[in-house]
Coordinates of C-alpha atoms and ligand atoms in Angstrom, one line a residue:
X1 CA -36.7 -47.8 -12.9
X2 CA -34.3 -46.8 -15.6
X3 CA -30.6 -46.2 -14.9
X4 CA -28.9 -43.9 -17.3
X5 CA -25.8 -45.8 -18.6
X6 CA -23.8 -45.1 -15.4
X7 CA -20.5 -46.5 -15.9
X8 CA -19.7 -45.3 -19.4
X9 CA -20.8 -41.8 -18.4
X10 CA -19.1 -41.8 -15.1
X11 CA -15.9 -41.3 -17.1
X12 CA -16.7 -37.7 -16.6
X13 CA -19.8 -36.6 -14.7
X14 CA -18.8 -33.3 -16.0
X15 CA -16.3 -33.9 -18.7
X16 CA -13.0 -32.2 -18.3
X17 CA -10.6 -33.1 -21.0
X18 CA -7.3 -31.8 -22.2
X19 CA -7.1 -30.0 -25.5
X20 CA -4.5 -30.1 -28.2
X21 CA -2.4 -32.4 -26.2
X22 CA 0.0 -33.4 -29.0
X23 CA -0.1 -30.3 -31.1
X24 CA 3.0 -28.4 -32.0
X25 CA 5.5 -30.9 -30.5
X26 CA 9.0 -29.6 -30.8
X27 CA 11.8 -31.8 -32.1
X28 CA 13.2 -33.2 -28.8
X29 CA 10.3 -33.0 -26.4
X30 CA 6.9 -34.5 -26.8
X31 CA 3.7 -35.4 -24.9
X32 CA 3.7 -39.0 -23.9
X33 CA 0.4 -40.6 -23.1
X34 CA -0.4 -43.6 -20.8
X35 CA -4.0 -44.8 -20.5
X36 CA -5.9 -47.7 -19.0
X37 CA -8.9 -48.7 -16.9
X38 CA -9.5 -48.3 -13.2
X39 CA -12.3 -47.7 -10.7
X40 CA -15.0 -48.4 -13.2
X41 CA -13.7 -45.7 -15.5
X42 CA -10.4 -44.8 -17.3
X43 CA -7.2 -43.1 -16.4
X44 CA -5.1 -40.8 -18.5
X45 CA -1.5 -39.7 -17.7
X46 CA 0.2 -37.3 -20.1
X47 CA 3.7 -36.0 -19.5
X48 CA 6.3 -34.1 -21.3
X49 CA 9.7 -35.7 -21.7
X50 CA 12.6 -36.0 -24.0
X51 CA 11.7 -38.8 -26.4
X52 CA 14.7 -41.1 -26.1
X53 CA 14.8 -41.1 -22.2
X54 CA 11.0 -41.4 -21.8
X55 CA 10.6 -44.3 -24.3
X56 CA 12.9 -46.4 -22.1
X57 CA 10.8 -45.7 -19.0
X58 CA 7.3 -45.7 -20.4
X59 CA 6.5 -49.4 -20.0
X60 CA 7.9 -49.4 -16.5
X61 CA 6.0 -46.2 -15.6
X62 CA 2.7 -47.6 -16.9
X63 CA 3.2 -50.8 -15.0
X64 CA 4.0 -48.8 -11.8
X65 CA 0.9 -46.6 -12.3
X66 CA -1.3 -49.7 -12.8
X67 CA 0.2 -51.3 -9.7
X68 CA -0.4 -48.2 -7.6
X69 CA -4.0 -48.0 -8.8
X70 CA -4.6 -51.6 -7.9
X71 CA -3.2 -51.0 -4.4
X72 CA -5.6 -48.0 -3.9
X73 CA -8.5 -50.0 -5.2
X74 CA -7.6 -52.9 -2.9
X75 CA -7.8 -50.4 0.0
X76 CA -10.7 -48.1 -0.9
X77 CA -13.0 -49.8 -3.4
X78 CA -16.5 -50.9 -2.3
X79 CA -16.6 -52.8 -5.6
X80 CA -14.0 -55.3 -4.4
X81 CA -15.4 -57.7 -1.8
X82 CA -12.2 -58.2 0.1
X83 CA -10.8 -54.6 -0.1
X84 CA -9.9 -53.0 3.2
X85 CA -13.0 -50.8 3.0
X86 CA -15.3 -53.7 2.2
X87 CA -13.9 -55.7 5.1
X88 CA -14.5 -52.6 7.3
X89 CA -18.0 -52.3 6.0
X90 CA -18.7 -55.9 7.0
X91 CA -17.0 -55.7 10.4
X92 CA -19.2 -56.0 13.5
X93 CA -20.3 -53.0 15.6
X94 CA -18.3 -51.8 18.6
X95 CA -15.2 -53.6 17.6
X96 CA -12.0 -51.8 16.5
X97 CA -11.0 -52.5 12.9
X98 CA -7.5 -51.4 11.9
X99 CA -7.1 -49.6 8.6
X100 CA -4.0 -48.5 6.7
X101 CA -2.5 -45.0 6.9
X102 CA -3.7 -44.3 3.4
X103 CA -7.4 -45.1 4.0
X104 CA -7.2 -43.3 7.3
X105 CA -5.9 -40.2 5.5
X106 CA -8.7 -40.3 3.0
X107 CA -11.4 -40.7 5.7
X108 CA -9.8 -37.9 7.8
X109 CA -9.9 -35.6 4.7
X110 CA -13.5 -36.5 4.1
X111 CA -14.4 -35.8 7.7
X112 CA -12.7 -32.4 7.5
X113 CA -14.9 -31.6 4.4
X114 CA -18.0 -32.9 6.2
X115 CA -17.4 -30.4 9.0
X116 CA -16.6 -27.6 6.5
X117 CA -19.8 -28.3 4.5
X118 CA -22.0 -28.7 7.6
X119 CA -22.6 -32.4 6.8
X120 CA -23.3 -32.1 3.0
X121 CA -20.4 -34.4 2.2
X122 CA -20.9 -37.5 4.2
X123 CA -19.1 -40.7 3.4
X124 CA -21.6 -42.7 5.5
X125 CA -24.3 -42.2 2.8
X126 CA -23.4 -45.7 1.5
X127 CA -26.6 -47.4 2.6
X128 CA -28.7 -44.8 0.8
X129 CA -26.5 -44.8 -2.3
X130 CA -26.8 -48.6 -2.4
X131 CA -30.6 -48.4 -1.8
X132 CA -31.0 -46.3 -4.9
X133 CA -28.8 -48.6 -6.9
X134 CA -25.8 -46.3 -7.4
X135 CA -23.3 -48.5 -5.5
X136 CA -21.9 -51.9 -6.3
X137 CA -25.2 -53.6 -5.2
X138 CA -27.8 -54.8 -7.6
X139 CA -30.0 -52.1 -9.1
X140 CA -33.4 -51.8 -7.4
X141 CA -36.5 -52.2 -9.7
X142 CA -38.5 -49.5 -8.0
X143 CA -38.0 -46.2 -6.1
X144 CA -37.3 -47.2 -2.5
X145 CA -40.2 -46.8 0.0
X146 CA -40.1 -44.2 2.7
X147 CA -39.6 -46.9 5.2
X148 CA -36.6 -48.3 3.4
X149 CA -35.1 -44.8 3.1
X150 CA -35.8 -44.1 6.9
X151 CA -34.1 -47.4 7.7
X152 CA -31.0 -46.5 5.7
X153 CA -31.1 -43.0 7.1
X154 CA -30.7 -44.3 10.6
X155 CA -27.3 -45.6 9.6
X156 CA -26.0 -42.4 8.2
X157 CA -24.0 -39.6 9.9
X158 CA -20.4 -38.9 10.8
X159 CA -21.3 -39.8 14.4
X160 CA -22.0 -43.4 13.2
X161 CA -18.3 -44.3 13.5
X162 CA -15.1 -43.1 15.2
X163 CA -11.6 -43.1 13.8
X164 CA -8.6 -42.8 16.1
X165 CA -5.1 -44.0 15.6
X166 CA -6.1 -46.0 12.4
X167 CA -8.8 -47.8 14.4
X168 CA -12.4 -47.5 13.2
X169 CA -15.3 -48.4 15.5
X170 CA -18.7 -48.5 13.9
X171 CA -21.8 -47.8 16.0
X172 CA -23.8 -50.4 14.1
X173 CA -22.9 -53.5 12.0
X174 CA -24.5 -52.0 8.9
X175 CA -22.7 -48.6 8.9
X176 CA -21.2 -48.5 5.4
X177 CA -18.5 -46.1 4.3
X178 CA -18.5 -45.0 0.6
X179 CA -15.3 -43.3 -0.5
X180 CA -16.5 -43.0 -4.2
X181 CA -16.7 -39.3 -4.0
X182 CA -13.2 -38.7 -2.9
X183 CA -10.9 -41.6 -3.5
X184 CA -10.5 -40.9 -7.3
X185 CA -9.1 -37.5 -6.3
X186 CA -6.7 -39.2 -3.9
X187 CA -5.5 -41.6 -6.6
X188 CA -5.0 -38.6 -9.0
X189 CA -2.8 -37.0 -6.3
X190 CA -0.9 -40.2 -5.8
X191 CA -0.1 -40.6 -9.5
X192 CA 1.0 -36.9 -9.6
X193 CA 3.3 -37.6 -6.7
X194 CA 4.7 -40.7 -8.5
X195 CA 5.6 -38.5 -11.6
X196 CA 7.2 -35.9 -9.5
X197 CA 9.3 -38.5 -7.7
X198 CA 10.6 -39.3 -11.2
X199 CA 11.4 -35.6 -11.8
X200 CA 8.5 -35.3 -14.3
X201 CA 7.1 -31.8 -13.7
X202 CA 5.1 -31.2 -16.8
X203 CA 2.1 -33.5 -16.6
X204 CA -1.6 -34.0 -16.7
X205 CA -3.2 -36.8 -14.6
X206 CA -6.8 -37.7 -15.0
X207 CA -9.1 -40.4 -13.6
X208 CA -12.8 -40.4 -14.6
X209 CA -12.8 -36.6 -15.2
X210 CA -10.9 -35.6 -12.0
X211 CA -7.7 -34.0 -13.0
X212 CA -4.4 -32.6 -11.8
X213 CA -2.1 -30.5 -13.9
X214 CA 1.5 -29.2 -13.6
X215 CA 3.8 -27.2 -15.8
X216 CA 3.3 -26.9 -19.5
X217 CA 3.3 -28.7 -22.8
X218 CA 6.2 -28.4 -25.1
X219 CA 7.0 -25.0 -26.6
X220 CA 5.6 -23.3 -23.4
X221 CA 2.0 -24.1 -24.3
X222 CA -0.4 -24.2 -21.4
X223 CA -2.5 -27.3 -20.6
X224 CA -6.1 -26.3 -21.1
X225 CA -9.2 -28.0 -19.7
X226 CA -12.7 -28.0 -21.1
X227 CA -15.7 -28.1 -18.8
X228 CA -18.6 -29.9 -20.4
X229 CA -22.1 -28.4 -20.7
X230 CA -24.4 -30.1 -18.2
X231 CA -26.5 -32.0 -20.7
X232 CA -27.0 -35.7 -21.0
X233 CA -28.0 -35.7 -24.7
X234 CA -24.6 -34.7 -26.2
X235 CA -21.1 -33.8 -25.2
X236 CA -20.5 -30.1 -25.7
X237 CA -18.0 -27.6 -24.2
X238 CA -19.3 -25.0 -21.7
X239 CA -15.9 -23.4 -21.0
X240 CA -12.2 -23.8 -21.8
X241 CA -10.0 -22.7 -18.9
X242 CA -6.4 -22.5 -17.7
X243 CA -6.0 -23.5 -14.1
X244 CA -2.2 -23.4 -13.6
X245 CA -0.6 -26.0 -11.3
X246 CA -3.8 -27.2 -9.7
X247 CA -6.4 -29.9 -9.7
X248 CA -10.0 -29.7 -10.9
X249 CA -12.9 -31.9 -10.1
X250 CA -16.6 -31.7 -11.0
X251 CA -19.8 -33.1 -9.7
X252 CA -23.0 -33.2 -11.6
X253 CA -26.3 -35.1 -11.7
X254 CA -27.1 -34.9 -15.4
X255 CA -25.4 -38.1 -16.5
X256 CA -25.7 -40.3 -13.4
X257 CA -29.3 -40.7 -12.4
X258 CA -32.2 -43.1 -12.3
X259 CA -35.5 -42.3 -13.9
X260 CA -39.0 -43.4 -12.7
X261 CA -42.2 -42.2 -14.3
X262 CA -40.4 -39.4 -16.0
X263 CA -38.8 -38.2 -12.8
X264 CA -35.0 -38.1 -12.4
X265 CA -33.3 -39.1 -9.2
X266 CA -29.7 -38.1 -8.8
X267 CA -26.8 -40.2 -7.6
X268 CA -25.9 -37.4 -5.2
X269 CA -27.6 -37.8 -1.9
X270 CA -28.6 -35.1 0.5
X271 CA -27.6 -36.6 3.9
X272 CA -30.1 -34.3 5.7
X273 CA -33.1 -35.7 3.8
X274 CA -31.7 -39.1 2.8
X275 CA -33.1 -38.4 -0.7
X276 CA -31.3 -37.6 -4.0
X277 CA -30.7 -33.9 -4.4
X278 CA -33.5 -32.0 -6.1
X279 CA -32.6 -28.5 -7.0
X280 CA -31.5 -26.4 -10.0
X281 CA -27.8 -26.6 -9.4
X282 CA -26.7 -29.1 -12.1
X283 CA -22.9 -29.0 -11.9
X284 CA -20.1 -27.7 -9.8
X285 CA -16.4 -27.6 -10.7
X286 CA -13.8 -26.9 -8.1
X287 CA -10.2 -25.9 -8.5
X288 CA -7.8 -26.7 -5.6
X289 CA -4.1 -27.5 -5.1
X290 CA -5.0 -31.2 -4.5
X291 CA -7.4 -33.4 -6.3
X292 CA -8.7 -35.0 -3.2
X293 CA -9.9 -31.6 -1.9
X294 CA -11.3 -30.6 -5.3
X295 CA -13.2 -33.9 -5.6
X296 CA -14.7 -33.7 -2.1
X297 CA -15.6 -30.1 -2.3
X298 CA -17.3 -30.4 -5.7
X299 CA -19.7 -33.0 -4.2
X300 CA -20.2 -31.0 -1.0
X301 CA -21.1 -27.8 -3.0
X302 CA -23.5 -29.5 -5.3
X303 CA -25.3 -31.2 -2.5
X304 CA -25.6 -27.9 -0.6
X305 CA -27.3 -26.3 -3.6
X306 CA -26.5 -22.9 -5.2
X307 CA -27.0 -20.4 -2.4
X308 CA -25.5 -22.3 0.5
X309 CA -22.7 -23.7 -1.8
X310 CA -21.8 -20.2 -3.1
X311 CA -21.8 -18.8 0.5
X312 CA -19.4 -21.5 1.5
X313 CA -17.2 -20.9 -1.5
X314 CA -17.0 -17.2 -0.8
X315 CA -16.5 -17.7 2.9
X316 CA -13.7 -20.2 2.5
X317 CA -12.1 -18.8 -0.7
X318 CA -13.0 -21.9 -2.8
X319 CA -12.5 -21.5 -6.5
X320 CA -15.8 -22.9 -7.9
X321 CA -17.8 -22.6 -11.0
X322 CA -21.6 -23.3 -10.5
X323 CA -24.0 -24.0 -13.4
X324 CA -27.7 -23.8 -12.6
X325 CA -30.6 -24.6 -14.8
X326 CA -33.0 -21.7 -14.9
X327 CA -36.0 -22.4 -17.2
X328 CA -34.4 -23.7 -20.4
X329 CA -31.1 -21.8 -19.8
X330 CA -27.9 -22.8 -18.1
X331 CA -26.6 -20.0 -16.0
X332 CA -23.0 -19.8 -14.9
X333 CA -21.8 -18.3 -11.6
X334 CA -18.2 -18.0 -10.5
X335 CA -16.9 -17.5 -7.0
X336 CA -14.4 -14.7 -6.5
X337 CA -11.6 -17.1 -6.0
X338 CA -12.5 -18.8 -9.3
X339 CA -12.5 -15.4 -11.1
X340 CA -9.1 -14.5 -9.5
X341 CA -7.3 -17.8 -10.1
X342 CA -8.7 -19.2 -13.4
X343 CA -8.0 -17.9 -16.9
X344 CA -11.1 -18.2 -19.1
X345 CA -9.9 -19.0 -22.6
X346 CA -13.4 -19.5 -24.2
Ligands
LIG401 P1 -18.8 -37.8 -7.5 O1 -19.7 -36.6 -7.5 O2 -17.4 -37.6 -7.3 O3 -19.3 -38.7 -6.3 C1 -20.6 -39.1 -6.2 C2 -20.7 -40.4 -5.5 O4 -20.4 -40.3 -4.1 C3 -22.1 -41.1 -5.6 O5 -22.2 -41.9 -6.7 C4 -22.1 -41.8 -4.3 O6 -21.4 -43.0 -4.4 C5 -21.4 -40.9 -3.3 N1 -22.2 -39.9 -2.7 C6 -23.5 -39.4 -3.1 N2 -23.9 -38.4 -2.3 C7 -22.9 -38.2 -1.4 C8 -22.7 -37.3 -0.3 N3 -23.6 -36.4 0.1 N4 -21.5 -37.4 0.4 C9 -20.5 -38.3 0.0 N5 -20.6 -39.1 -1.0 C10 -21.8 -39.1 -1.7 N6 -17.4 -48.2 -10.3 C11 -17.6 -49.3 -11.0 O7 -18.6 -49.4 -11.8 N7 -16.8 -50.4 -11.0 C12 -15.7 -50.4 -10.2 O8 -15.0 -51.3 -10.1 C13 -15.5 -49.2 -9.4 N8 -14.4 -49.1 -8.6 C14 -14.2 -48.0 -7.8 C15 -13.0 -48.0 -7.0 C16 -12.8 -46.9 -6.2 C17 -11.5 -46.9 -5.3 C18 -13.6 -45.7 -6.4 C19 -13.3 -44.5 -5.6 C20 -14.7 -45.7 -7.2 C21 -15.0 -46.9 -7.9 N9 -16.1 -46.9 -8.7 C22 -16.4 -48.1 -9.5 C23 -17.1 -45.8 -8.8 C24 -17.0 -44.8 -9.9 O9 -15.8 -44.8 -10.5 C25 -17.4 -43.4 -9.4 O10 -16.6 -43.0 -8.3 C26 -18.7 -43.3 -9.0 O11 -19.5 -43.8 -10.0 C27 -19.1 -41.8 -8.7 O12 -18.1 -40.8 -9.0 P2 -18.4 -39.6 -9.8 O13 -17.1 -38.9 -10.1 O14 -19.3 -40.0 -10.9 O15 -19.2 -38.7 -8.8

């Protein structure tokens, strides 16, 4: 079974990049850029500051960003054996395991979106994600059998654990919580918060394609973001948009999949069936005030499929851009909230 170069491509399941970041810099203000690696992908922080003052702080800021990201990884990564989440995942059933306020907040937010999406977003899909080789475990050589899927399915569902006062109790030893779909968004919000605490109000924070923007670039230029065309063969721009002081996250299955006998299996799992999603909705981008919400909603909507996803977006006023594959064409659909709140530049 072939895995399509997961980690390089997971930089941006649906690439959202900033354009013309350093163009037209005025004499005293410029865009500063801090980059590095985290969560199996990269981070990018750009901010506008007066040259002299920012130069002094840049090294310190980068080191604070890296420290903060290490802290979040140490709490919420399933790729680190002794992270808080990994220890929870190994904890015995029916025994209270105490988690930090931060992990509790991220799990609570995920559970809120699970309820909102009628179970489409489900952080207990970990056993199925791992079974298909999309988690930190070794890649399987073949497509899992129905029996294996059914066994993993029995461990999945928001009723398989409780969280109360930072205490998690799992119903079964092998219940496995996977925050991959939402913790990057949380980390983006935390870095944005860190910048704001330093009175930096014009910034762009991005981790693996999930992004939060505030203010403007020098000379009153807007930050613009590009949404990538949902094709795995090349990187091409579908749309260039202006989202104001908001976050944007995307979910898609055209880069991260496994292939067996010419059939593609997505890394996005439908918790109802316990199989990878299999419909013509190929990407969803969501704009929201926080990145944790945008990140979780993008996954929820793509798992739901176009019709149910669009219904939810309209009912809840979610700003979402859906791209479906119809024959050989990509067709774009925008929710009303998206049309109202997002400026299409191209
Ligand atoms: P998204 O659409 O945001 O999320 C999809 C992912 O969510 C799937 O891959 C699956 O894990 C899970 N998922 C699938 N279906 C559902 C569903 N219905 N409901 C809920 N979740 C679902 N990768 C590495 O290679 N090395 C690392 O060291 C590493 N560390 C990480 C640390 C942290 C804290 C986090 C959050 C992630 C880390 N990752 C790491 C994973 C990687 O960066 C991506 O998060 C992952 O590949 C999927 O994110 P995405 O944006 O591509 O997709």
